[in-house]
């Protein structure tokens, strides 16, 4: 984690984790995002692709949509996004297009992260904009939430498969 993290960053990341918990309560992967401009939350979102039946309804996209409407501009220079999980390539591309200045990420996403884990879309010198990146703020808390969610989901899938097999044997 960088030395650029402060108490305000922690407060905004805590809000992102609250939004992640709300997503989990709705049966979504627990990811939350908060977009801040001049110290004020202008957009926030949680994952909702399942319930909205929209594959683009990731927490970051939902936060960007709200923020852009709030500031009445599709560009968000000088803004910071706080997100509980490293953005995917789609979300990273949207952050680049919106000109978000800084992205503070709690947990890395080793399977699809586009902030350096798999791809480095957020800080690619070939693009016309790059985001300043900070990793690890409340990362253990976010990772634990995600691990518990997927552990529970795997257990439910195993239970359903077992029940299906039992039903077929009847």
PDB file of C-alpha atoms in Angstrom:
ATOM      1  CA  UNK A   1       0.000   0.000   0.000  1.00  0.00           C
ATOM      2  CA  UNK A   2       1.207   3.477  -0.834  1.00  0.00           C
ATOM      3  CA  UNK A   3       2.029   6.256   1.588  1.00  0.00           C
ATOM      4  CA  UNK A   4      -0.546   8.425  -0.214  1.00  0.00           C
ATOM      5  CA  UNK A   5      -3.419   6.844   1.764  1.00  0.00           C
ATOM      6  CA  UNK A   6      -5.118   9.019   4.399  1.00  0.00           C
ATOM      7  CA  UNK A   7      -8.099   8.879   6.795  1.00  0.00           C
ATOM      8  CA  UNK A   8     -10.451  10.254   4.162  1.00  0.00           C
ATOM      9  CA  UNK A   9      -9.405   7.428   1.826  1.00  0.00           C
ATOM     10  CA  UNK A  10     -10.227   4.915   4.552  1.00  0.00           C
ATOM     11  CA  UNK A  11     -13.669   6.447   5.098  1.00  0.00           C
ATOM     12  CA  UNK A  12     -14.520   6.265   1.394  1.00  0.00           C
ATOM     13  CA  UNK A  13     -13.226   2.692   1.089  1.00  0.00           C
ATOM     14  CA  UNK A  14     -15.337   1.700   4.091  1.00  0.00           C
ATOM     15  CA  UNK A  15     -18.350   3.028   2.184  1.00  0.00           C
ATOM     16  CA  UNK A  16     -17.330   0.929  -0.836  1.00  0.00           C
ATOM     17  CA  UNK A  17     -17.229  -2.135   1.426  1.00  0.00           C
ATOM     18  CA  UNK A  18     -20.709  -1.298   2.758  1.00  0.00           C
ATOM     19  CA  UNK A  19     -21.940  -1.195  -0.832  1.00  0.00           C
ATOM     20  CA  UNK A  20     -20.247  -4.547  -1.457  1.00  0.00           C
ATOM     21  CA  UNK A  21     -22.183  -5.995   1.487  1.00  0.00           C
ATOM     22  CA  UNK A  22     -25.404  -4.627  -0.015  1.00  0.00           C
ATOM     23  CA  UNK A  23     -24.584  -6.349  -3.307  1.00  0.00           C
ATOM     24  CA  UNK A  24     -23.995  -9.618  -1.473  1.00  0.00           C
ATOM     25  CA  UNK A  25     -27.342  -9.288   0.310  1.00  0.00           C
ATOM     26  CA  UNK A  26     -28.934  -9.087  -3.158  1.00  0.00           C
ATOM     27  CA  UNK A  27     -27.154 -12.260  -4.325  1.00  0.00           C
ATOM     28  CA  UNK A  28     -24.534 -10.380  -6.327  1.00  0.00           C
ATOM     29  CA  UNK A  29     -20.753 -10.708  -6.121  1.00  0.00           C
ATOM     30  CA  UNK A  30     -19.795  -8.347  -3.270  1.00  0.00           C
ATOM     31  CA  UNK A  31     -18.137  -5.422  -4.985  1.00  0.00           C
ATOM     32  CA  UNK A  32     -18.745  -1.773  -4.177  1.00  0.00           C
ATOM     33  CA  UNK A  33     -17.418   1.463  -5.640  1.00  0.00           C
ATOM     34  CA  UNK A  34     -17.472   5.114  -4.587  1.00  0.00           C
ATOM     35  CA  UNK A  35     -16.506   8.016  -6.853  1.00  0.00           C
ATOM     36  CA  UNK A  36     -15.302  11.163  -5.110  1.00  0.00           C
ATOM     37  CA  UNK A  37     -14.727  14.647  -6.500  1.00  0.00           C
ATOM     38  CA  UNK A  38     -13.416  17.471  -4.317  1.00  0.00           C
ATOM     39  CA  UNK A  39     -13.944  15.366  -1.186  1.00  0.00           C
ATOM     40  CA  UNK A  40     -17.622  14.714  -1.964  1.00  0.00           C
ATOM     41  CA  UNK A  41     -19.189  11.436  -3.058  1.00  0.00           C
ATOM     42  CA  UNK A  42     -20.726  12.111  -6.472  1.00  0.00           C
ATOM     43  CA  UNK A  43     -21.398   8.512  -7.422  1.00  0.00           C
ATOM     44  CA  UNK A  44     -21.570   5.106  -5.851  1.00  0.00           C
ATOM     45  CA  UNK A  45     -22.548   1.668  -6.966  1.00  0.00           C
ATOM     46  CA  UNK A  46     -22.556  -1.988  -6.180  1.00  0.00           C
ATOM     47  CA  UNK A  47     -22.506  -4.987  -8.461  1.00  0.00           C
ATOM     48  CA  UNK A  48     -25.901  -5.641 -10.011  1.00  0.00           C
ATOM     49  CA  UNK A  49     -25.497  -7.558 -13.298  1.00  0.00           C
ATOM     50  CA  UNK A  50     -27.586 -10.515 -12.108  1.00  0.00           C
ATOM     51  CA  UNK A  51     -30.572  -8.549 -10.830  1.00  0.00           C
ATOM     52  CA  UNK A  52     -30.483  -5.951 -13.608  1.00  0.00           C
ATOM     53  CA  UNK A  53     -29.773  -8.572 -16.280  1.00  0.00           C
ATOM     54  CA  UNK A  54     -27.072  -6.233 -17.559  1.00  0.00           C
ATOM     55  CA  UNK A  55     -23.522  -7.570 -17.933  1.00  0.00           C
ATOM     56  CA  UNK A  56     -22.143  -4.034 -17.725  1.00  0.00           C
ATOM     57  CA  UNK A  57     -23.751  -3.310 -14.329  1.00  0.00           C
ATOM     58  CA  UNK A  58     -20.527  -3.630 -12.367  1.00  0.00           C
ATOM     59  CA  UNK A  59     -20.030  -1.491  -9.271  1.00  0.00           C
ATOM     60  CA  UNK A  60     -17.573   0.816 -11.045  1.00  0.00           C
ATOM     61  CA  UNK A  61     -19.868   1.377 -14.033  1.00  0.00           C
ATOM     62  CA  UNK A  62     -22.837   2.063 -11.754  1.00  0.00           C
ATOM     63  CA  UNK A  63     -20.754   4.588  -9.776  1.00  0.00           C
ATOM     64  CA  UNK A  64     -19.526   6.247 -12.992  1.00  0.00           C
ATOM     65  CA  UNK A  65     -23.060   6.540 -14.367  1.00  0.00           C
ATOM     66  CA  UNK A  66     -24.305   8.183 -11.180  1.00  0.00           C
ATOM     67  CA  UNK A  67     -21.323  10.544 -10.974  1.00  0.00           C
ATOM     68  CA  UNK A  68     -21.576  11.640 -14.597  1.00  0.00           C
ATOM     69  CA  UNK A  69     -25.242  12.483 -14.148  1.00  0.00           C
ATOM     70  CA  UNK A  70     -24.472  14.306 -10.899  1.00  0.00           C
ATOM     71  CA  UNK A  71     -21.770  16.517 -12.432  1.00  0.00           C
ATOM     72  CA  UNK A  72     -23.488  16.641 -15.844  1.00  0.00           C
ATOM     73  CA  UNK A  73     -20.375  15.576 -17.697  1.00  0.00           C
ATOM     74  CA  UNK A  74     -19.036  12.303 -19.044  1.00  0.00           C
ATOM     75  CA  UNK A  75     -15.522  13.321 -17.967  1.00  0.00           C
ATOM     76  CA  UNK A  76     -14.507  13.191 -14.322  1.00  0.00           C
ATOM     77  CA  UNK A  77     -11.008  14.720 -14.134  1.00  0.00           C
ATOM     78  CA  UNK A  78      -9.516  15.132 -10.659  1.00  0.00           C
ATOM     79  CA  UNK A  79     -11.811  12.398  -9.301  1.00  0.00           C
ATOM     80  CA  UNK A  80     -10.946   9.312  -7.273  1.00  0.00           C
ATOM     81  CA  UNK A  81     -12.658   5.942  -7.453  1.00  0.00           C
ATOM     82  CA  UNK A  82     -12.572   3.692  -4.388  1.00  0.00           C
ATOM     83  CA  UNK A  83     -13.374   0.092  -5.275  1.00  0.00           C
ATOM     84  CA  UNK A  84     -13.350  -3.068  -3.202  1.00  0.00           C
ATOM     85  CA  UNK A  85     -11.992  -5.270  -6.028  1.00  0.00           C
ATOM     86  CA  UNK A  86      -9.563  -4.516  -8.846  1.00  0.00           C
ATOM     87  CA  UNK A  87     -11.533  -3.454 -11.948  1.00  0.00           C
ATOM     88  CA  UNK A  88     -11.947  -5.740 -14.943  1.00  0.00           C
ATOM     89  CA  UNK A  89     -10.928  -4.635 -18.451  1.00  0.00           C
ATOM     90  CA  UNK A  90     -14.403  -3.240 -19.213  1.00  0.00           C
ATOM     91  CA  UNK A  91     -14.471  -1.119 -16.067  1.00  0.00           C
ATOM     92  CA  UNK A  92     -10.859  -0.037 -16.487  1.00  0.00           C
ATOM     93  CA  UNK A  93     -11.642   1.135 -20.012  1.00  0.00           C
ATOM     94  CA  UNK A  94     -14.584   3.164 -18.748  1.00  0.00           C
ATOM     95  CA  UNK A  95     -12.408   4.737 -16.043  1.00  0.00           C
ATOM     96  CA  UNK A  96      -9.860   5.729 -18.683  1.00  0.00           C
ATOM     97  CA  UNK A  97     -12.559   7.242 -20.930  1.00  0.00           C
ATOM     98  CA  UNK A  98     -14.021   9.158 -17.962  1.00  0.00           C
ATOM     99  CA  UNK A  99     -10.541  10.516 -17.146  1.00  0.00           C
ATOM    100  CA  UNK A 100     -10.684   9.384 -13.505  1.00  0.00           C
ATOM    101  CA  UNK A 101      -7.421  10.559 -11.966  1.00  0.00           C
ATOM    102  CA  UNK A 102      -6.910   8.066  -9.160  1.00  0.00           C
ATOM    103  CA  UNK A 103      -8.162   4.553  -8.403  1.00  0.00           C
ATOM    104  CA  UNK A 104      -7.853   3.148  -4.882  1.00  0.00           C
ATOM    105  CA  UNK A 105      -8.303  -0.625  -4.921  1.00  0.00           C
ATOM    106  CA  UNK A 106      -8.834  -2.805  -1.857  1.00  0.00           C
ATOM    107  CA  UNK A 107      -8.222  -6.333  -3.192  1.00  0.00           C
ATOM    108  CA  UNK A 108      -6.436  -7.564  -6.299  1.00  0.00           C
ATOM    109  CA  UNK A 109      -8.336  -9.686  -8.826  1.00  0.00           C
ATOM    110  CA  UNK A 110      -5.870 -12.371  -9.953  1.00  0.00           C
ATOM    111  CA  UNK A 111      -8.191 -13.803 -12.619  1.00  0.00           C
ATOM    112  CA  UNK A 112      -9.421 -10.691 -14.424  1.00  0.00           C
ATOM    113  CA  UNK A 113      -7.809  -7.599 -12.888  1.00  0.00           C
ATOM    114  CA  UNK A 114      -6.976  -4.784 -15.287  1.00  0.00           C
ATOM    115  CA  UNK A 115      -5.020  -2.663 -12.836  1.00  0.00           C
ATOM    116  CA  UNK A 116      -1.909  -4.762 -13.183  1.00  0.00           C
ATOM    117  CA  UNK A 117      -2.878  -8.284 -12.099  1.00  0.00           C
ATOM    118  CA  UNK A 118      -3.664  -9.650 -15.579  1.00  0.00           C
ATOM    119  CA  UNK A 119      -3.827  -6.525 -17.720  1.00  0.00           C
ATOM    120  CA  UNK A 120      -2.590  -3.035 -16.983  1.00  0.00           C
ATOM    121  CA  UNK A 121      -5.256  -0.973 -18.690  1.00  0.00           C
ATOM    122  CA  UNK A 122      -5.362   1.649 -15.931  1.00  0.00           C
ATOM    123  CA  UNK A 123      -1.694   2.543 -16.286  1.00  0.00           C
ATOM    124  CA  UNK A 124      -0.836   1.711 -19.888  1.00  0.00           C
ATOM    125  CA  UNK A 125       1.456   4.289 -21.482  1.00  0.00           C
ATOM    126  CA  UNK A 126      -0.014   3.509 -24.907  1.00  0.00           C
ATOM    127  CA  UNK A 127      -3.347   5.041 -23.889  1.00  0.00           C
ATOM    128  CA  UNK A 128      -4.142   8.748 -23.853  1.00  0.00           C
ATOM    129  CA  UNK A 129      -4.938   8.738 -20.109  1.00  0.00           C
ATOM    130  CA  UNK A 130      -3.562   6.858 -17.138  1.00  0.00           C
ATOM    131  CA  UNK A 131      -4.911   6.527 -13.613  1.00  0.00           C
ATOM    132  CA  UNK A 132      -2.818   6.797 -10.466  1.00  0.00           C
ATOM    133  CA  UNK A 133      -3.222   3.494  -8.618  1.00  0.00           C
ATOM    134  CA  UNK A 134      -3.235   2.630  -4.935  1.00  0.00           C
ATOM    135  CA  UNK A 135      -3.632  -0.974  -3.800  1.00  0.00           C
ATOM    136  CA  UNK A 136      -4.392  -2.645  -0.499  1.00  0.00           C
ATOM    137  CA  UNK A 137      -6.525  -0.211   1.508  1.00  0.00           C
ATOM    138  CA  UNK A 138      -8.801  -2.524   3.551  1.00  0.00           C
ATOM    139  CA  UNK A 139      -7.722  -5.270   1.175  1.00  0.00           C
ATOM    140  CA  UNK A 140      -7.825  -8.067   3.742  1.00  0.00           C
ATOM    141  CA  UNK A 141     -11.396  -7.174   4.687  1.00  0.00           C
ATOM    142  CA  UNK A 142     -12.499  -7.084   1.056  1.00  0.00           C
ATOM    143  CA  UNK A 143     -10.707 -10.335   0.183  1.00  0.00           C
ATOM    144  CA  UNK A 144     -12.252 -12.095   3.195  1.00  0.00           C
ATOM    145  CA  UNK A 145     -15.734 -10.959   2.126  1.00  0.00           C
ATOM    146  CA  UNK A 146     -15.186 -12.234  -1.416  1.00  0.00           C
ATOM    147  CA  UNK A 147     -13.699 -15.541  -0.254  1.00  0.00           C
ATOM    148  CA  UNK A 148     -16.607 -16.170   2.120  1.00  0.00           C
ATOM    149  CA  UNK A 149     -19.105 -15.345  -0.639  1.00  0.00           C
ATOM    150  CA  UNK A 150     -17.581 -17.764  -3.131  1.00  0.00           C
ATOM    151  CA  UNK A 151     -17.106 -20.471  -0.488  1.00  0.00           C
ATOM    152  CA  UNK A 152     -20.810 -20.242   0.336  1.00  0.00           C
ATOM    153  CA  UNK A 153     -21.730 -20.227  -3.349  1.00  0.00           C
ATOM    154  CA  UNK A 154     -19.635 -23.362  -3.998  1.00  0.00           C
ATOM    155  CA  UNK A 155     -21.225 -25.105  -0.995  1.00  0.00           C
ATOM    156  CA  UNK A 156     -24.721 -24.281  -2.288  1.00  0.00           C
ATOM    157  CA  UNK A 157     -23.830 -25.548  -5.768  1.00  0.00           C
ATOM    158  CA  UNK A 158     -22.471 -28.766  -4.276  1.00  0.00           C
ATOM    159  CA  UNK A 159     -25.616 -29.164  -2.183  1.00  0.00           C
ATOM    160  CA  UNK A 160     -27.862 -28.620  -5.224  1.00  0.00           C
ATOM    161  CA  UNK A 161     -25.892 -31.153  -7.264  1.00  0.00           C
ATOM    162  CA  UNK A 162     -26.163 -33.683  -4.455  1.00  0.00           C
ATOM    163  CA  UNK A 163     -29.918 -33.102  -4.190  1.00  0.00           C
ATOM    164  CA  UNK A 164     -30.340 -33.427  -7.958  1.00  0.00           C
ATOM    165  CA  UNK A 165     -28.465 -36.700  -7.923  1.00  0.00           C
ATOM    166  CA  UNK A 166     -30.625 -37.973  -5.057  1.00  0.00           C
ATOM    167  CA  UNK A 167     -33.787 -36.916  -6.899  1.00  0.00           C
ATOM    168  CA  UNK A 168     -32.668 -38.721 -10.069  1.00  0.00           C
ATOM    169  CA  UNK A 169     -31.969 -41.894  -8.083  1.00  0.00           C
ATOM    170  CA  UNK A 170     -35.594 -42.020  -6.854  1.00  0.00           C
TER     171      UNK A 170
END
